[in-house]
Short mmCIF file of C-alpha atoms and ligand atoms in Angstrom, two decimals:
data_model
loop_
_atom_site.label_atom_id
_atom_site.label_comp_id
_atom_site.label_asym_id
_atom_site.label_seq_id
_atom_site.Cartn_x
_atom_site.Cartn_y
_atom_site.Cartn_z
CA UNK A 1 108.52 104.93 -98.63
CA UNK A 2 108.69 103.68 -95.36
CA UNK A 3 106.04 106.13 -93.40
CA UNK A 4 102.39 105.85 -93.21
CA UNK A 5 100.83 107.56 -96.15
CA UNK A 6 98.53 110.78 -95.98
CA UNK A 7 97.65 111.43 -99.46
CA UNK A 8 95.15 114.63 -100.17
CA UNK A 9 92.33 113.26 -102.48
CA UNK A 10 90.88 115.10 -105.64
CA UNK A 11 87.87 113.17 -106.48
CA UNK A 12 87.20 111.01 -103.38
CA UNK A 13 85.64 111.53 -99.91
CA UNK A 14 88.26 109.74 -97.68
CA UNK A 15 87.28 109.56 -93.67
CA UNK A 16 89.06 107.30 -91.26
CA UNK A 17 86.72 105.68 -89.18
CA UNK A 18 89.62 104.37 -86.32
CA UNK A 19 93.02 105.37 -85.40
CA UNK A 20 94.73 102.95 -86.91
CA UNK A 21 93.15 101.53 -89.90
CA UNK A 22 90.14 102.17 -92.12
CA UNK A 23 88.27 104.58 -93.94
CA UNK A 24 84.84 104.95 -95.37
CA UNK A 25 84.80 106.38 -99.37
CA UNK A 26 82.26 108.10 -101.16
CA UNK A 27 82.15 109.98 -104.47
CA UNK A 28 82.87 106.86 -106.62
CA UNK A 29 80.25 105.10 -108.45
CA UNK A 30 81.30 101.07 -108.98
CA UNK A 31 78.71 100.80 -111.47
CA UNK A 32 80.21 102.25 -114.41
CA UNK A 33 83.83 102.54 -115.61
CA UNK A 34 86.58 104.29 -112.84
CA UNK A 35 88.68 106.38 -114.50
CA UNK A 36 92.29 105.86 -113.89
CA UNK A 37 92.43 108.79 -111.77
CA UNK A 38 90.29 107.48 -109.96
CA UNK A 39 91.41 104.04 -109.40
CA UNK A 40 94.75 106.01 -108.72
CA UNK A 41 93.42 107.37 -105.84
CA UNK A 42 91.16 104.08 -104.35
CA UNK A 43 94.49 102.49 -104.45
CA UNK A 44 96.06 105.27 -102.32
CA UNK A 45 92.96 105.11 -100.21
CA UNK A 46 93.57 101.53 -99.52
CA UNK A 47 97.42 101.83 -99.50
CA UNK A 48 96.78 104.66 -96.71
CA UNK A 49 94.09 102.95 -94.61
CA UNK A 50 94.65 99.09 -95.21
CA UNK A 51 91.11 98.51 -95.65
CA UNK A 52 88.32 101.13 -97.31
CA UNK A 53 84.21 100.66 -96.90
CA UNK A 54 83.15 102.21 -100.43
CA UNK A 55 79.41 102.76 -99.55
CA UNK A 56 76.31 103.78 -101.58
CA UNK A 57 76.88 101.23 -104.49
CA UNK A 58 74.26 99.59 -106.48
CA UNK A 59 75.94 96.75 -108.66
CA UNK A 60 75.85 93.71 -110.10
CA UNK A 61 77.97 90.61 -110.03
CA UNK A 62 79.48 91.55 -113.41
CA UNK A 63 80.15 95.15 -112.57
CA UNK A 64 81.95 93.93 -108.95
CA UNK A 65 83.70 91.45 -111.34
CA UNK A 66 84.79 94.19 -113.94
CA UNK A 67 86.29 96.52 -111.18
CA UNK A 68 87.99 93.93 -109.60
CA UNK A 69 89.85 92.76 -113.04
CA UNK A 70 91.20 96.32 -112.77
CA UNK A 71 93.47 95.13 -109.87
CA UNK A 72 94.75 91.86 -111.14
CA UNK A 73 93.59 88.10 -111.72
CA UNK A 74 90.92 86.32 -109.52
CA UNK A 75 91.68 84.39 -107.15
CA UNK A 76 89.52 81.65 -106.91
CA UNK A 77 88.88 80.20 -103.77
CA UNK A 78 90.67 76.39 -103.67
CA UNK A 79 88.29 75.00 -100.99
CA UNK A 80 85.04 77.25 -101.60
CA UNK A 81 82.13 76.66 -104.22
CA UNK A 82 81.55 80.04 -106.07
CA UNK A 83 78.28 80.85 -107.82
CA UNK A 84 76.78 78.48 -110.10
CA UNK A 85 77.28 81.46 -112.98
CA UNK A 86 80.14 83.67 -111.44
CA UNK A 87 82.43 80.74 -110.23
CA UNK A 88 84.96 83.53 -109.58
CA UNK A 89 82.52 85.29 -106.90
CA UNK A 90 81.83 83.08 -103.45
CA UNK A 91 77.84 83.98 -102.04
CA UNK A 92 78.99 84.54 -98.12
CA UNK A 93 75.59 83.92 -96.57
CA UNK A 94 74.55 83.27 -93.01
CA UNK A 95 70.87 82.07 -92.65
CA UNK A 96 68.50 82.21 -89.39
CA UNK A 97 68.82 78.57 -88.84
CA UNK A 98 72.75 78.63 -89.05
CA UNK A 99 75.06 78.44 -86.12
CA UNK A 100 78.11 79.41 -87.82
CA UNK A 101 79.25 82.06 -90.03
CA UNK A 102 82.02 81.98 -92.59
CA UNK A 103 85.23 84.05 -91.12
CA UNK A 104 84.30 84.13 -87.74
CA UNK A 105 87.79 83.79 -86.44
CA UNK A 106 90.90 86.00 -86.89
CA UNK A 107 92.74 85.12 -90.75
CA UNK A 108 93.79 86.66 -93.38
CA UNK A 109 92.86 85.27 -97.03
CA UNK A 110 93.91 82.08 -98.76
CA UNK A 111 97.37 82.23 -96.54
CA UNK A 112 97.84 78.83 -97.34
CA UNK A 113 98.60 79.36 -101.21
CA UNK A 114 101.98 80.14 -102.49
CA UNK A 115 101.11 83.54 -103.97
CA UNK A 116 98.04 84.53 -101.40
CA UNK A 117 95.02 86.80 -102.11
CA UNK A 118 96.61 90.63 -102.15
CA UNK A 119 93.09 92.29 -101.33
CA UNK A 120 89.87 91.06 -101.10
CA UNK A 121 86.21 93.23 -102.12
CA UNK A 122 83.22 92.12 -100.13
CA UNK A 123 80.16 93.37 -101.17
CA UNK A 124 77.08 93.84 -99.17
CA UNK A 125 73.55 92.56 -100.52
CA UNK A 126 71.80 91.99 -97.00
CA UNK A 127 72.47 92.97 -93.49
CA UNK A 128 70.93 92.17 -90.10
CA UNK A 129 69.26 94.92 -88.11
CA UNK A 130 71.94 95.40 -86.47
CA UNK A 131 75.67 93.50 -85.97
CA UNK A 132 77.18 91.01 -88.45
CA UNK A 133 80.28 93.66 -88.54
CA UNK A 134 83.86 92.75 -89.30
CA UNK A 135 87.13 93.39 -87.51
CA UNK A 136 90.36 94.50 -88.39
CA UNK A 137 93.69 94.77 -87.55
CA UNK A 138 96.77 96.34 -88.73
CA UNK A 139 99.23 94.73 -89.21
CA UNK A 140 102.30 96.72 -89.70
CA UNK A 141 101.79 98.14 -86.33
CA UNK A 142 101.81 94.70 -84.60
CA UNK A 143 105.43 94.67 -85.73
CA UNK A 144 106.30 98.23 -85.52
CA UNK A 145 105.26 97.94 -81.86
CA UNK A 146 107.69 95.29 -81.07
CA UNK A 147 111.09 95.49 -79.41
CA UNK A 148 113.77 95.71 -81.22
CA UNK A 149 114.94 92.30 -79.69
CA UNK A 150 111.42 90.75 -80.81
CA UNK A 151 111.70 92.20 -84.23
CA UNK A 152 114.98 89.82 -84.69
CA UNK A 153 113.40 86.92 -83.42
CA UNK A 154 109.70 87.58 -85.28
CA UNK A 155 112.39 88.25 -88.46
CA UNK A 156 113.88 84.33 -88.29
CA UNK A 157 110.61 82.74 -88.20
CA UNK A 158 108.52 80.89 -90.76
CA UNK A 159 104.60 79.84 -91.17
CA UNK A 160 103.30 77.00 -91.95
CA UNK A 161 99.97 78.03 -93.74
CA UNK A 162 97.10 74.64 -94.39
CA UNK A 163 93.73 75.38 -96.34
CA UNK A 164 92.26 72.95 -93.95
CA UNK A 165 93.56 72.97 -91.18
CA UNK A 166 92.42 70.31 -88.78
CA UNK A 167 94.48 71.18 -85.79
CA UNK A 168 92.85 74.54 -85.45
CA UNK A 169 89.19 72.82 -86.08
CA UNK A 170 89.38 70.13 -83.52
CA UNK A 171 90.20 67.59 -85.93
CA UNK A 172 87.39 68.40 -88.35
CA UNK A 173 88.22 68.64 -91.81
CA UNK A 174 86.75 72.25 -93.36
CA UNK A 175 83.80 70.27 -95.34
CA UNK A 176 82.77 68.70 -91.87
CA UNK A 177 82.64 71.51 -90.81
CA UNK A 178 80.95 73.68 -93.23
CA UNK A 179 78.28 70.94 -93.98
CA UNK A 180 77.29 70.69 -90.36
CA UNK A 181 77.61 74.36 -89.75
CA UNK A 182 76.73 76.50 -92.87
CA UNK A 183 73.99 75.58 -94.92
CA UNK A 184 74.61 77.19 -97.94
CA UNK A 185 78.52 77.72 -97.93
CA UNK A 186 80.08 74.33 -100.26
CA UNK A 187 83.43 73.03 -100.12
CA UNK A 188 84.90 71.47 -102.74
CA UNK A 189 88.09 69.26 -103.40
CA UNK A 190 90.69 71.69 -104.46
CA UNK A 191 92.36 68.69 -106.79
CA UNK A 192 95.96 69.73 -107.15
CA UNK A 193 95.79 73.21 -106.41
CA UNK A 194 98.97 73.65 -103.76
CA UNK A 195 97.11 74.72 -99.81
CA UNK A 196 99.78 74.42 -98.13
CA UNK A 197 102.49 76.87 -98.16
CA UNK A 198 105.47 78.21 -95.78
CA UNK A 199 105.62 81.88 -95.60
CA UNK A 200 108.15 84.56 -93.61
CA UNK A 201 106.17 85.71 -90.41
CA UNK A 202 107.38 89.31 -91.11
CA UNK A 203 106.49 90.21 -94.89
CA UNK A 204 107.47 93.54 -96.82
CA UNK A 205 104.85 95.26 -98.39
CA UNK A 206 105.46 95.30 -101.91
CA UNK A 207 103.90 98.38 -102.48
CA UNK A 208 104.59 100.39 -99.06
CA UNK A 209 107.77 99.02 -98.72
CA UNK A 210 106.83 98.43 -94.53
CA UNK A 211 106.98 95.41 -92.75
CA UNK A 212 103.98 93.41 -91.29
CA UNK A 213 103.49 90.59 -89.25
CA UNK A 214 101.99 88.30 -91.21
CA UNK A 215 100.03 85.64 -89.21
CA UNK A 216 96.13 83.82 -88.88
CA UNK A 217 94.03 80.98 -88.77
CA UNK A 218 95.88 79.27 -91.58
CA UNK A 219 98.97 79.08 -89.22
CA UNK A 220 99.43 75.55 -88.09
CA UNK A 221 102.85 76.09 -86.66
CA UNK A 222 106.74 77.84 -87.00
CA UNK A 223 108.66 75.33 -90.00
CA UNK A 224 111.00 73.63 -87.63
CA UNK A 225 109.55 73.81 -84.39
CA UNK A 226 107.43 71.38 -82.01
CA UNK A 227 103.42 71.96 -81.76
CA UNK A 228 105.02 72.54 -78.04
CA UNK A 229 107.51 75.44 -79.25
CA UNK A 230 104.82 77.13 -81.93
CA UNK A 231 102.30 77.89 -80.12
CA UNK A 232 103.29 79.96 -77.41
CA UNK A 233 104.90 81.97 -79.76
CA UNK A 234 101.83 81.52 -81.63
CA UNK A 235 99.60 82.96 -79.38
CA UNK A 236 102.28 85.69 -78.58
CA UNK A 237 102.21 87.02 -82.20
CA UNK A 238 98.21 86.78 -82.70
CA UNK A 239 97.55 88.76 -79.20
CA UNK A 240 100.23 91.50 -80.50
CA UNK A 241 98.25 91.53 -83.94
CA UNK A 242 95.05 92.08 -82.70
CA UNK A 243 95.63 94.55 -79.52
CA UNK A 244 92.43 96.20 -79.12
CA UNK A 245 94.07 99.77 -80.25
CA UNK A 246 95.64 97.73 -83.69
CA UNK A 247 91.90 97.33 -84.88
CA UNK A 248 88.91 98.77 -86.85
CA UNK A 249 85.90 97.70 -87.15
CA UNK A 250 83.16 98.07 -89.98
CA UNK A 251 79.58 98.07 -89.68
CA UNK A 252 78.05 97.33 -93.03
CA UNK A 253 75.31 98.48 -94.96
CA UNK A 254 73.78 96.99 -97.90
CA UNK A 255 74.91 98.87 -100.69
CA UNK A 256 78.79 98.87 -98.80
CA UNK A 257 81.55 97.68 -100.99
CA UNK A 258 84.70 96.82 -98.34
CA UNK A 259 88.28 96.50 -100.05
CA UNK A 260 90.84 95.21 -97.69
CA UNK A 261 94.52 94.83 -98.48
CA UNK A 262 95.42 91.24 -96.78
CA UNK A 263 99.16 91.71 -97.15
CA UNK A 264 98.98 94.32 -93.58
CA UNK A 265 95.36 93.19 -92.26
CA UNK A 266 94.22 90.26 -90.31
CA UNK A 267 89.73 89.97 -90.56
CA UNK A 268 87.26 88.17 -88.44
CA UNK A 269 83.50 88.05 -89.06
CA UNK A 270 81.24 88.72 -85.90
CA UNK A 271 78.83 86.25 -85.54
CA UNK A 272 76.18 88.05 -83.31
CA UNK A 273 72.70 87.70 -85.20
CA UNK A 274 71.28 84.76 -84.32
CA UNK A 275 67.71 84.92 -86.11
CA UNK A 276 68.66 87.26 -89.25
CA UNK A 277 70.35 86.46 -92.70
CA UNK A 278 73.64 88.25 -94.04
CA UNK A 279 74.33 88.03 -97.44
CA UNK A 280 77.71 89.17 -99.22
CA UNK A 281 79.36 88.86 -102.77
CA UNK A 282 82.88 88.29 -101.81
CA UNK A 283 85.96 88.24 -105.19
CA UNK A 284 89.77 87.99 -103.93
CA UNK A 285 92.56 89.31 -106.01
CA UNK A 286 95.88 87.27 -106.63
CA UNK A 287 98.96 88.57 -104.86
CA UNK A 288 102.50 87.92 -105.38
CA UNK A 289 104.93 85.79 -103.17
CA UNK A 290 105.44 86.85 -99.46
CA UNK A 291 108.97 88.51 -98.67
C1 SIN B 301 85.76 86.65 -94.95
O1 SIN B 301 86.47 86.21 -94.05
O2 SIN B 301 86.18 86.75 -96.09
C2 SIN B 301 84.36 87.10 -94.64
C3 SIN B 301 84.32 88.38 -93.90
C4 SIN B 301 82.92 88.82 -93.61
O3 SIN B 301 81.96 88.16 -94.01
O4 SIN B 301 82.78 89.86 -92.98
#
């Protein structure tokens, strides 16, 4: 249970695009109904490659929203707006005139909530000419390449995950931000919805069974340390996480569907075209509690 996975697929075109994380898939079409075979072996895709870049699809908001149902409730998005008639889908979209993109920084999704987003399906619309990729990491191999000694300490600590967290945004709150920077991406109040949570910084996968180091953006600091004591350690863990030989990286294509499991990945956006407009449908899929 422990080992990475190597399954041999029946129905799907699996290729790994890096040597430690992600594939691209063919041979399935989103549009109409996956057979549980299928979906048997997308989840052993993902399960093998942490995140999977299903291209060649042509679908709509309702058929993205009926194959993610397949994996478990929506997640909505505490902070973030979603479409006026899909409030369950969020419209990532980066315009000409923006300086900012949404993501643009290493995280993995909704960390702050109690029971965080297990995988999240991004779906392309519109791409620049070239760039607007995302990034990658794996996870289980940032711990897996720690000492022994490490592994102890990494094992005591805890997270303390905030929705909007101010310390990382120069004292900006996240609608500040967004308004000034993002011209089309709307916050919202999340009301009583809980966006703060305290997590283990070493989680077991609940479905591999392996350990990951579980750490991003969200991270404001270790529960019972200083600002003074967290971050060094801070920084430790997020240069381990996302060594240059931990990553992927996917370039997209309109018509790319990219399922990434956010209980062994960190993410970050690249924000490298300026004058052109990227468009994504992006749904996130409730997990269960970190252990
Ligand atoms: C996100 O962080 O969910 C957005 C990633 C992307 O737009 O590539």
């Amino acid at each position: 249970m422990n080992a990475p996975r190597n399954t041999q697929y029946r129905h799907l075109d699996v290729q790994k695009i890096a040597g430690s994380l992600g594939a691209e898939v063919r041979g399935v079409d989103l549009s109409q109904d996956v057979s549980e075979e299928v979906l048997a072996e997308i989840r052993a895709a993902l399960l093998d490659n942490l995140v999977i870049a299903i291209r060649g699809q042509n679908i709509t908001p309702d058929q993205q929203l009926a194959f993610a149902r397949r994996w478990g409730e929506i997640h909505l998005h505490p902070f973030m707006q979603g479409m006026e008639d899909y409030p369950e889908i969020l419209k990532i979209v980066k315009r000409p005139t923006d300086k900012k993109n949404f993501g643009g920084s290493w995280h993995t999704d909704q960390m702050f909530s109690p029971s965080p987003a297990m995988g999240t399906m991004l779906y392309a619309l519109e791409v620049p000419s070239a760039g607007g990729d995302t990034l990658f990491t794996n996870q289980y191999l940032a711990y897996e390449s720690l000492s022994d000694a490490m592994k102890d300490i990494a094992g005591q600590l805890r997270t303390v995950c905030v929705g909007d967290n101010f310390k990382a945004a120069n004292g900006l709150s996240r609608k500040e931000r967004y308004d000034r920077q993002m011209s089309e991406m709307k916050v919202k109040d999340p009301g009583d919805v809980i966006t703060t949570s305290i997590h283990p910084l070493v989680r077991t996968h609940p479905e591999t069974g392996r350990k990951s180091i579980y750490i991003g953006g969200h991270v404001q600091n270790f529960d019972g340390m200083t600002d003074e004591e967290s971050q060094p350690l801070m920084d430790f863990f997020m240069k381990q996480s996302t060594r240059p030989e931990h990553t992927c990286r996917v370039r997209w294509e309109a018509g790319t569907l990219t399922f990434w499991d956010n209980r062994c990945t960190q993410h970050f956006a690249i924000n490298d075209y300026p004058s052109e407009t990227r468009l994504m449908h992006r749904i996130t899929i409730r997990g269960d509690q970190p252990f």
